[in-house]
Structure formats: structure tokens, C-alpha cells
Tab-separated table of C-alpha atoms and ligand atoms in Angstrom:
chain	number	residue	atom	x	y	z
A	63	MET	CA	118.835	172.371	161.984
A	64	SER	CA	116.054	172.798	164.503
A	65	LYS	CA	115.945	175.083	167.569
A	66	ASN	CA	119.005	174.652	169.720
A	67	ARG	CA	121.335	176.318	172.194
A	68	ILE	CA	123.144	179.418	170.983
A	69	VAL	CA	126.225	180.714	172.761
A	70	VAL	CA	127.036	184.357	172.139
A	71	THR	CA	130.576	185.304	173.135
A	72	CYS	CA	131.903	188.740	174.037
A	73	ALA	CA	135.010	190.378	175.468
A	74	LYS	CA	135.621	189.645	179.131
A	75	GLY	CA	133.446	191.762	181.423
A	76	ILE	CA	130.872	193.009	178.938
A	77	SER	CA	128.346	190.190	179.282
A	78	PRO	CA	125.886	192.332	181.352
A	79	TYR	CA	125.499	194.651	178.335
A	80	LEU	CA	125.257	191.722	175.958
A	81	GLU	CA	122.593	190.149	178.157
A	82	GLU	CA	120.496	193.335	177.940
A	83	GLU	CA	120.851	193.352	174.179
A	84	ILE	CA	119.851	189.699	173.813
A	85	LEU	CA	116.796	190.220	176.010
A	86	GLY	CA	115.956	193.337	174.007
A	87	LEU	CA	115.882	191.248	170.830
A	88	GLY	CA	113.380	188.907	172.484
A	89	PHE	CA	115.652	185.930	173.224
A	90	PRO	CA	115.790	184.161	176.594
A	91	ILE	CA	118.889	184.042	178.783
A	92	LEU	CA	119.739	180.459	179.743
A	93	SER	CA	123.041	181.156	181.458
A	94	GLU	CA	125.655	183.856	181.773
A	95	GLY	CA	129.455	183.676	181.940
A	96	ILE	CA	132.137	186.378	182.149
A	97	SER	CA	132.563	186.357	178.374
A	98	SER	CA	129.476	184.617	177.020
A	99	ILE	CA	125.714	184.350	177.248
A	100	GLU	CA	123.752	181.249	176.427
A	101	THR	CA	120.399	181.627	174.721
A	102	GLU	CA	118.398	179.472	172.327
A	103	GLY	CA	116.849	179.749	168.921
A	104	SER	CA	116.760	178.425	165.386
A	105	PHE	CA	119.524	178.704	162.814
A	106	GLY	CA	117.443	181.517	161.248
A	107	ASP	CA	117.621	183.405	164.548
A	108	THR	CA	121.402	183.580	164.290
A	109	LEU	CA	120.993	185.976	161.338
A	110	LYS	CA	119.143	188.420	163.574
A	111	LEU	CA	121.675	188.102	166.405
A	112	ASN	CA	124.596	188.672	164.024
A	113	LEU	CA	122.979	191.719	162.469
A	114	PHE	CA	121.781	193.517	165.591
A	115	LEU	CA	124.092	192.709	168.516
A	116	ARG	CA	126.560	195.514	169.245
A	117	THR	CA	128.616	193.941	172.028
A	118	ALA	CA	128.843	190.333	170.766
A	119	HIS	CA	131.930	188.774	169.235
A	120	ARG	CA	130.602	185.517	167.914
A	121	VAL	CA	127.274	183.744	167.623
A	122	LEU	CA	127.794	179.996	168.028
A	123	PHE	CA	125.005	177.629	167.048
A	124	LEU	CA	125.213	174.283	168.870
A	125	LEU	CA	125.253	171.170	166.689
A	126	LYS	CA	126.094	168.427	169.125
A	127	ARG	CA	127.382	167.690	172.603
A	128	PHE	CA	129.069	164.445	173.565
A	129	LYS	CA	131.625	162.977	175.929
A	130	ALA	CA	135.222	162.535	174.770
A	131	SER	CA	138.107	161.640	177.009
A	132	HIS	CA	140.683	161.237	174.238
A	133	PRO	CA	141.216	162.425	170.628
A	134	GLY	CA	139.794	159.165	169.197
A	135	GLU	CA	136.450	159.828	170.868
A	136	LEU	CA	136.548	163.399	169.650
A	137	TYR	CA	137.045	162.130	166.091
A	138	GLN	CA	134.135	159.677	166.388
A	139	GLY	CA	131.794	162.274	167.864
A	140	VAL	CA	132.538	164.802	165.119
A	141	TYR	CA	132.426	162.189	162.353
A	142	GLY	CA	128.908	161.209	163.474
A	143	LEU	CA	127.398	164.518	162.349
A	144	PRO	CA	125.827	164.756	158.845
A	145	TRP	CA	128.252	167.441	157.641
A	146	GLU	CA	127.403	166.796	153.976
A	147	ASN	CA	123.857	167.999	154.750
A	148	TYR	CA	125.133	171.173	156.387
A	149	PHE	CA	127.487	172.586	153.759
A	150	SER	CA	128.955	171.914	150.356
A	151	GLU	CA	132.317	170.304	149.604
A	152	GLU	CA	133.042	173.448	147.550
A	153	SER	CA	133.146	175.506	150.758
A	154	THR	CA	136.320	176.276	152.659
A	155	LEU	CA	136.438	175.092	156.229
A	156	CYS	CA	138.090	176.611	159.279
A	157	ILE	CA	138.176	175.009	162.725
A	158	THR	CA	138.556	177.113	165.866
A	159	SER	CA	138.573	175.786	169.390
A	160	SER	CA	138.699	176.396	173.075
A	161	VAL	CA	140.310	173.349	174.644
A	162	ASP	CA	141.031	172.596	178.280
A	163	THR	CA	141.489	168.862	178.717
A	164	GLU	CA	144.275	166.751	180.144
A	165	THR	CA	144.429	164.428	177.161
A	166	ILE	CA	146.012	166.946	174.798
A	167	ARG	CA	148.324	169.878	175.362
A	168	ASP	CA	148.079	171.698	172.064
A	169	SER	CA	144.604	172.789	170.955
A	170	ARG	CA	145.812	172.722	167.352
A	171	PHE	CA	145.858	168.928	167.597
A	172	ALA	CA	142.156	168.948	168.524
A	173	ASN	CA	141.480	171.217	165.524
A	174	VAL	CA	143.267	168.771	163.213
A	175	LYS	CA	141.292	165.813	164.627
A	176	CYS	CA	138.080	167.715	164.141
A	177	LYS	CA	138.978	168.730	160.583
A	178	ASP	CA	140.046	165.136	159.744
A	179	ALA	CA	136.706	163.783	160.983
A	180	ILE	CA	134.761	166.256	158.818
A	181	VAL	CA	136.769	165.794	155.625
A	182	ASP	CA	136.846	161.981	156.053
A	183	ARG	CA	133.065	162.035	156.348
A	184	PHE	CA	132.798	164.090	153.134
A	185	ASN	CA	135.232	161.781	151.317
A	186	GLN	CA	133.361	158.672	152.347
A	187	ARG	CA	129.845	160.008	151.712
A	188	ILE	CA	130.324	161.961	148.493
A	189	GLY	CA	133.874	161.283	147.319
A	190	LYS	CA	135.017	164.917	147.611
A	191	ARG	CA	136.138	167.087	150.485
A	192	PRO	CA	136.194	170.809	151.339
A	193	ASP	CA	139.508	172.649	151.560
A	194	SER	CA	140.494	173.801	155.004
A	195	GLY	CA	142.597	176.671	156.309
A	196	PRO	CA	142.923	179.382	158.950
A	197	GLU	CA	140.782	182.024	157.204
A	198	ARG	CA	137.383	182.557	158.770
A	199	ASP	CA	135.725	183.643	155.556
A	200	GLY	CA	133.890	180.381	154.808
A	201	VAL	CA	132.397	177.699	157.056
A	202	VAL	CA	133.681	178.006	160.617
A	203	VAL	CA	133.269	175.119	163.059
A	204	HIS	CA	134.019	175.809	166.702
A	205	LEU	CA	134.963	173.098	169.178
A	206	TYR	CA	134.626	173.591	172.913
A	207	TRP	CA	136.302	170.776	174.831
A	208	LYS	CA	136.604	170.979	178.615
A	209	GLY	CA	137.474	167.847	180.619
A	210	ASP	CA	135.451	165.162	178.844
A	211	ARG	CA	132.679	167.517	177.629
A	212	CYS	CA	132.731	168.278	173.941
A	213	LEU	CA	130.431	170.765	172.239
A	214	VAL	CA	130.555	171.356	168.503
A	215	TYR	CA	129.156	174.590	167.065
A	216	PHE	CA	128.864	176.462	163.820
A	217	ASP	CA	130.402	179.885	164.296
A	218	THR	CA	127.700	181.737	162.398
A	219	SER	CA	129.665	185.003	162.575
A	220	GLY	CA	132.856	183.842	160.854
A	221	GLU	CA	135.059	186.888	161.338
A	222	PRO	CA	134.386	188.335	164.831
A	223	LEU	CA	131.534	190.836	164.952
A	224	SER	CA	133.889	193.490	166.339
A	225	LYS	CA	135.029	193.845	162.730
A	226	ARG	CA	132.130	195.985	161.637
A	227	GLY	CA	133.906	197.046	158.452
A	228	TYR	CA	134.079	200.819	159.034
A	229	ARG	CA	137.433	201.182	160.715
A	230	LYS	CA	139.770	201.338	157.763
A	231	ILE	CA	142.189	203.628	159.661
A	232	PRO	CA	142.686	202.344	163.237
A	233	LEU	CA	145.655	204.545	164.421
A	234	GLU	CA	147.345	203.666	167.733
A	235	ALA	CA	145.536	202.210	170.742
A	236	PRO	CA	142.096	202.046	169.164
A	237	MET	CA	139.232	200.661	171.173
A	238	GLN	CA	137.562	197.584	169.762
A	239	GLU	CA	134.179	198.453	168.248
A	240	THR	CA	132.302	196.047	170.547
A	241	LEU	CA	134.024	197.449	173.643
A	242	ALA	CA	133.242	201.010	172.544
A	243	ALA	CA	129.587	200.004	172.099
A	244	ALA	CA	129.540	198.514	175.626
A	245	VAL	CA	131.052	201.720	177.035
A	246	VAL	CA	128.360	203.825	175.339
A	247	LEU	CA	125.649	201.453	176.613
A	248	ALA	CA	127.138	201.710	180.114
A	249	THR	CA	126.708	205.504	180.001
A	250	GLU	CA	123.019	204.892	179.204
A	251	TRP	CA	123.175	207.517	176.458
A	252	LYS	CA	120.610	206.767	173.772
A	253	GLY	CA	120.524	209.914	171.668
A	254	GLU	CA	118.924	212.401	174.032
A	255	GLY	CA	121.198	215.110	175.393
A	256	ASN	CA	124.663	215.505	173.874
A	257	PHE	CA	127.477	212.992	173.499
A	258	VAL	CA	130.884	214.618	173.671
A	259	ASN	CA	134.063	212.658	172.995
A	260	PRO	CA	137.341	214.568	173.313
A	261	MET	CA	140.495	212.511	172.537
A	262	CYS	CA	138.437	210.597	170.004
A	263	GLY	CA	141.387	208.925	168.227
A	264	SER	CA	139.945	206.928	165.334
A	265	GLY	CA	136.424	207.874	166.427
A	266	THR	CA	135.177	204.487	167.625
A	267	LEU	CA	133.202	205.789	170.636
A	268	ALA	CA	131.506	208.579	168.664
A	269	ILE	CA	130.723	206.255	165.752
A	270	GLU	CA	129.226	203.589	168.049
A	271	ALA	CA	127.275	206.304	169.905
A	272	ALA	CA	125.867	207.560	166.596
A	273	GLY	CA	124.831	204.015	165.626
A	274	ILE	CA	123.076	203.548	168.976
A	275	ALA	CA	121.339	206.933	168.778
A	276	VAL	CA	119.771	206.281	165.379
A	277	GLY	CA	119.292	202.522	165.866
A	278	LYS	CA	121.592	201.585	162.985
A	279	ALA	CA	122.232	197.839	163.057
A	280	PRO	CA	125.976	197.217	163.543
A	281	GLY	CA	126.110	194.353	161.033
A	282	LEU	CA	124.742	196.325	158.082
A	283	LEU	CA	128.141	197.028	156.540
A	284	ARG	CA	129.356	193.461	156.484
A	285	SER	CA	128.892	191.358	153.392
A	286	ASN	CA	130.242	188.094	154.813
A	287	PHE	CA	129.130	186.073	157.828
A	288	GLY	CA	129.751	182.411	158.642
A	289	PHE	CA	126.046	181.542	158.309
A	290	MET	CA	126.093	182.504	154.620
A	291	HIS	CA	128.153	179.409	153.812
A	292	LEU	CA	125.711	176.899	155.241
A	293	LYS	CA	122.936	175.063	153.377
A	294	GLY	CA	120.304	176.244	155.866
A	295	TYR	CA	120.970	179.858	154.846
A	296	LYS	CA	118.081	181.510	153.012
A	297	GLU	CA	119.333	184.543	151.147
A	298	GLU	CA	115.799	185.938	150.851
A	299	ALA	CA	115.343	185.895	154.629
A	300	TRP	CA	118.644	187.753	155.076
A	301	LYS	CA	117.720	190.382	152.470
A	302	GLU	CA	114.376	190.888	154.183
A	303	LEU	CA	116.007	191.312	157.612
A	304	HIS	CA	118.644	193.645	156.150
A	305	LYS	CA	115.975	195.795	154.528
A	306	LYS	CA	114.000	195.980	157.767
A	307	ALA	CA	117.136	197.020	159.654
A	308	ARG	CA	117.911	199.730	157.085
A	309	THR	CA	114.419	201.173	157.134
A	310	GLN	CA	114.059	201.214	160.912
A	311	SER	CA	117.226	203.278	161.417
A	312	LYS	CA	116.486	206.974	162.031
A	313	LYS	CA	118.129	209.800	160.061
A	314	ALA	CA	118.971	212.006	163.048
A	315	CYS	CA	119.005	212.195	166.831
A	316	SER	CA	118.029	215.112	169.046
A	317	GLY	CA	121.398	215.393	170.851
A	318	LYS	CA	124.657	216.596	169.320
A	319	ILE	CA	127.613	214.257	168.960
A	320	VAL	CA	130.994	215.989	169.153
A	321	ALA	CA	134.342	214.272	168.547
A	322	THR	CA	137.700	216.028	168.890
A	323	ASP	CA	141.385	215.158	169.086
A	324	MET	CA	144.509	217.279	169.143
A	325	ARG	CA	146.037	215.338	166.246
A	326	PRO	CA	144.739	216.334	162.791
A	327	GLU	CA	145.470	212.826	161.463
A	328	ALA	CA	143.285	211.296	164.178
A	329	VAL	CA	140.366	213.581	163.323
A	330	GLN	CA	140.898	212.859	159.629
A	331	ALA	CA	140.815	209.090	160.334
A	332	ALA	CA	137.749	209.441	162.574
A	333	LYS	CA	135.918	211.382	159.835
A	334	GLN	CA	136.855	208.808	157.240
A	335	ASN	CA	135.725	205.940	159.497
A	336	ALA	CA	132.456	207.743	160.287
A	337	MET	CA	131.879	208.241	156.578
A	338	THR	CA	132.399	204.538	155.914
A	339	ALA	CA	129.993	203.779	158.762
A	340	GLY	CA	127.457	206.170	157.218
A	341	VAL	CA	127.163	208.367	160.332
A	342	GLU	CA	129.476	211.301	159.531
A	343	GLN	CA	126.510	213.700	159.199
A	344	LEU	CA	125.646	213.010	162.860
A	345	ILE	CA	129.069	213.941	164.291
A	346	GLU	CA	130.716	217.357	164.632
A	347	PHE	CA	134.486	216.985	164.412
A	348	ALA	CA	137.199	219.412	165.503
A	349	VAL	CA	140.970	219.383	165.898
A	350	CYS	CA	141.774	220.782	169.347
A	351	ASP	CA	143.166	220.074	172.764
A	352	TYR	CA	140.579	218.209	174.842
A	353	SER	CA	140.227	221.266	177.088
A	354	GLU	CA	139.109	223.374	174.104
A	355	THR	CA	136.414	220.910	173.021
A	356	PRO	CA	133.157	222.762	172.357
A	357	VAL	CA	130.741	221.465	175.000
A	358	PRO	CA	127.135	222.150	173.901
A	359	ASP	CA	124.568	223.535	176.341
A	360	LEU	CA	121.913	221.412	178.014
A	361	GLY	CA	124.120	218.603	179.247
A	362	GLY	CA	124.463	214.981	178.277
A	363	VAL	CA	127.383	212.608	178.437
A	364	ILE	CA	131.089	213.351	178.008
A	365	VAL	CA	133.451	210.390	177.570
A	366	LEU	CA	137.234	210.405	177.386
A	367	ASN	CA	139.556	207.539	176.649
A	368	PRO	CA	142.881	209.206	177.407
A	369	PRO	CA	146.225	207.518	176.819
A	370	TYR	CA	147.044	205.416	179.862
A	371	GLY	CA	150.071	203.255	179.437
A	372	GLU	CA	153.389	202.574	177.883
A	373	ARG	CA	151.903	202.633	174.437
A	374	LEU	CA	151.137	206.369	174.324
A	375	GLY	CA	152.438	209.191	176.481
A	376	ASP	CA	154.968	209.530	179.260
A	377	ARG	CA	154.121	209.109	182.960
A	378	ARG	CA	154.572	212.661	184.270
A	379	GLN	CA	152.774	214.168	181.312
A	380	LEU	CA	149.970	211.687	181.825
A	381	GLU	CA	149.577	212.696	185.458
A	382	SER	CA	149.072	216.317	184.528
A	383	LEU	CA	146.757	215.268	181.693
A	384	TYR	CA	144.470	213.412	184.122
A	385	GLN	CA	144.578	216.302	186.546
A	386	GLY	CA	143.631	218.638	183.702
A	387	ILE	CA	140.673	216.414	182.787
A	388	GLY	CA	139.358	216.842	186.346
A	389	ASP	CA	139.604	220.628	185.993
A	390	PHE	CA	137.983	220.549	182.557
A	391	PHE	CA	135.079	218.477	183.927
A	392	LYS	CA	134.607	220.853	186.850
A	393	LYS	CA	134.828	224.072	184.881
A	394	LYS	CA	133.332	223.313	181.486
A	395	CYS	CA	131.106	220.266	181.748
A	396	GLN	CA	128.592	221.154	184.419
A	397	GLY	CA	125.253	219.460	183.901
A	398	TYR	CA	126.958	216.504	182.185
A	399	ARG	CA	127.721	212.986	183.325
A	400	GLY	CA	131.477	212.681	182.841
A	401	TYR	CA	133.223	209.373	182.067
A	402	ILE	CA	136.854	208.353	181.856
A	403	PHE	CA	137.801	204.980	180.394
A	404	THR	CA	141.297	203.929	181.373
A	405	GLY	CA	143.515	200.983	182.228
A	406	ASN	CA	145.603	202.930	184.720
A	407	MET	CA	143.996	203.192	188.151
A	408	ASP	CA	146.887	205.263	189.586
A	409	LEU	CA	146.391	207.993	187.032
A	410	LEU	CA	142.704	208.153	187.915
A	411	LYS	CA	143.615	209.394	191.376
A	412	LYS	CA	144.908	212.575	189.733
A	413	VAL	CA	141.434	213.484	188.429
A	414	GLY	CA	140.516	214.690	191.905
A	415	LEU	CA	136.738	214.328	191.612
A	416	ARG	CA	134.426	212.084	193.545
A	417	THR	CA	133.376	209.089	191.463
A	418	LYS	CA	129.773	208.005	191.296
A	419	ARG	CA	130.310	204.600	189.667
A	420	ARG	CA	133.326	202.451	188.752
A	421	LEU	CA	132.496	199.921	186.086
A	422	PRO	CA	134.936	197.088	185.342
A	423	PHE	CA	136.014	196.404	181.734
A	424	TYR	CA	138.884	194.735	179.907
A	425	ASN	CA	140.693	196.070	176.889
A	426	GLY	CA	142.258	192.842	175.604
A	427	ASP	CA	144.074	191.552	178.686
A	428	ILE	CA	144.337	194.956	180.358
A	429	GLU	CA	141.965	195.450	183.250
A	430	CYS	CA	140.222	198.784	182.784
A	431	ARG	CA	137.625	200.922	184.477
A	432	LEU	CA	134.949	203.269	183.272
A	433	LEU	CA	134.541	205.933	185.932
A	434	GLU	CA	131.458	208.048	186.158
A	435	TYR	CA	131.477	211.555	187.619
A	436	GLU	CA	128.332	213.527	188.269
A	437	LEU	CA	129.170	217.093	187.230
A	438	TYR	CA	126.593	219.196	188.973
A	439	GLU	CA	125.523	222.634	187.828
A	440	GLY	CA	127.252	224.930	190.322
A	441	SER	CA	128.547	223.347	193.492
A	442	ARG	CA	126.864	220.304	195.056
A	443	LYS	CA	126.146	222.328	198.128
A	444	ARG	CA	124.286	224.962	196.153
A	445	GLN	CA	122.341	222.315	194.303
A	446	ARG	CA	121.085	220.706	197.490
A	447	THR	CA	119.793	223.963	198.906
B	551	SAM	C1	143.790	205.943	173.684
B	551	SAM	S1	143.624	207.026	172.328
B	551	SAM	C2	141.878	207.058	172.027
B	551	SAM	C3	141.471	205.898	171.164
B	551	SAM	C4	140.032	205.955	170.723
B	551	SAM	N1	139.092	205.619	171.787
B	551	SAM	C5	139.827	205.042	169.528
B	551	SAM	O1	139.006	204.108	169.604
B	551	SAM	O2	140.539	205.200	168.519
B	551	SAM	C6	143.922	208.576	173.069
B	551	SAM	C7	143.799	209.773	172.133
B	551	SAM	O3	143.965	210.944	172.922
B	551	SAM	C8	144.566	211.940	172.097
B	551	SAM	N2	145.142	212.966	172.995
B	551	SAM	C9	146.156	212.829	173.893
B	551	SAM	N3	146.363	213.990	174.538
B	551	SAM	C10	145.440	214.877	174.097
B	551	SAM	C11	145.128	216.229	174.386
B	551	SAM	N4	145.828	216.903	175.295
B	551	SAM	N5	144.096	216.803	173.749
B	551	SAM	C12	143.392	216.134	172.807
B	551	SAM	N6	143.641	214.849	172.456
B	551	SAM	C13	144.661	214.217	173.093
B	551	SAM	C14	145.567	211.196	171.280
B	551	SAM	O4	145.855	211.906	170.085
B	551	SAM	C15	144.837	209.852	171.017
B	551	SAM	O5	144.182	209.885	169.776
């Protein structure tokens, strides 16, 4: 498999952060969509992208593009690829797809056509075929079919990269790991100054912040990726890359990371998750109301992801909670950049502070915002004089 297009997907709205990351790893940007970035590289490059990208969901390596205006043409196009050279008949195969074409209504039919073409090719070339199923723990082939344009990829990630492997205890309303990483990147916090996270829930924001601060590659904990099931995979190259990633991660950062929640079980889960992620020594945990969170001197970033919907909390209580956050910011967090991540724009009005930036995000299908507040030392007026 020589150099080809690579599509890296992400949650809706976080492609600007993904783009920065891809550029930072030395890859070009060929195009950008709301939930994907197109770059290029070799199959070997997908190992690096899978290991280091914090905001990506899947790394798709393009195999072939062709025109198909009906399922028969899809079958022929897929059958034409030398699948027996790409992976063994002992592997298990999963087909995923994104289909938007008038010729079929149910994308599962396209998946079946695709799978049939691959297993028929195996049967005819070597007399045996791989098993197939919905699990993404073996070879994953992804089909993109829009109008009459078909693109066939290997999903080199397999399970989405948001599953880092540290969140064994998710609790209610957890933030996806990749979204939490994008939120931390949006705050531009990189380990200098403090990172304070009241209402930490299962600890995702603090854990991602710790990983960013010490440069710990997000894929280090995972033992299975889609690329591992392909013949082009060189275990030695992966071990080498893994070792390099482990050695380049720092032991400590200069700023403090503080994570608190009023529920003891949340703090317990956050600690456990941080331990699994190998960053618990970087985070100071406490059980307390957000307003009692110890805010270290010298400023930094303070991020809250308060409850915001039907899932947690009742409306009137939430209004006073958001109002209280405004007071807490004003009184206790001077010298910090304050952030609130929420999916409820009405509640934000209760904060009562002037916003500096409003960054759009999505949490699943819920449209969210990350609001930034500049919390000046003393009053703004005094600071200007
Ligand atoms: C939306 S969840 C945060 C989820 C978190 N970002 C994660 O990834 O798991 C909101 C959290 O706020 C906490 N919380 C609500 N009211 C609080 C208060 N007054 N003081 C401290 N924590 C509070 C809840 O216990 C819950 O864990």
C-alpha cells in the first residue's frame, strides 16, 4: 500500500483542533470538513496518527475510489481490490459505512454487498474466507458512498480513538475523551499556570489536560487498533514508535491540576480513571462544592462542565448554580481565564459576566458552547489605570 489519501474523522465542530494536531505531526492538510480532515501519507503513517492524535475518532486509509450508481457496480468495484494481499482469511472482518445515494435506502444493504464482494474474492482466490461481524476488533473496512462516488478505506483505528482505555467508570453525562481534549486545546492550556476543574465528574477534562501537559500520547494504553490486523503492519515499527512516545512524555508539569466534585463517588471514579491513565500523580483531587474548590495562586485556566439539561439537575436549581458560578469566578478566580462548557445557552445568561469568546462544540447531537471569561485581577477599571 503506497502513499495515499488519509481521512481523519472527528466529532462535529472539532476539526479546527484536529487540523492543528495533524499539522503539528508534520502532515499536510488537503481539505477540511465539519467532522473530518483529509491528509495524505503511507500506511505506516497511520500508526503515528492513531497513536498521537487527541481529537481524532478514526484514521481512514484510502484504498480505492470508483463510480457506482447501483449495488452491482459497488460489488464489482470492491471485488476488484486484492483483498487477499491485504489481510488473512483468519482475520475477522467488519464493514462500516456512510451512505447517501438514491439507489439504496438502508446502508446495511451496502455493507452486505461490500462484505459479499470481499469474501467472494477470498473464496475464489484462496478457497477460504474471513468471518464477518459487527465487532470492530479485527479488520475494519469503511465504505463512503455519496451519489455515484464510492471510496473504500481501511479504518486503521478499529474501535474509535475516543476509547482511550482509561475510563472504566464513566458515571452520568461524561464527556467523550476526544471532546474533552478539544476543550482543553481550545483553552490553550499546555501545562504552564494551573488547570482547575471543579465539577469534574469522571475526570475526563483533568485527565486529558494532564496528558497534554506532559505530552503523553493518547493511544499508549490501547493494545488493539485496526491497522494491527493488516499484512502491511510491521510490529517492530509499532514497538519503536510506542517506545519513542513513552520516552518523550515528561514526568511532571509546572502548573497544578486540580479536580473536584461534590459527589464522593465521582471523585473516586475520577481518581481510578486517572490511575488507569497513569496521570493520577499529576492531579490533586478533592470532594467539595465547586465554590469551595481550592484555586491555586498565580492564575491559569479554570474549566467547568456543569449539568445543563434534563439528564442531571432541575431547572431552577440549575439557574442558581450558573449564577453561583459567575460569583465564584468573580470572587475567587481572579487572574484566571474562566471557561464554562454547556449545552444550555439560556442558563449561560445567568452567569452574568461578559464573555470574551464563544466557541461552538457538539456533545453528540447537542449543540454546545465553550464560553471564555477573562477574570481580571481587581476590577477591569482598576487594571486599565
Ligand atoms: C456534566 S457532569 C461533568 C462530567 C465530566 N466533564 C466528565 O467528563 O465526566 C457535571 C458534574 O457536576 C457535579 N456537580 C453538580 N453540582 C455541583 C456542585 N454544586 N458542586 C460540585 N459539583 C457539582 C456533578 O456531580 C457532576 O459530576
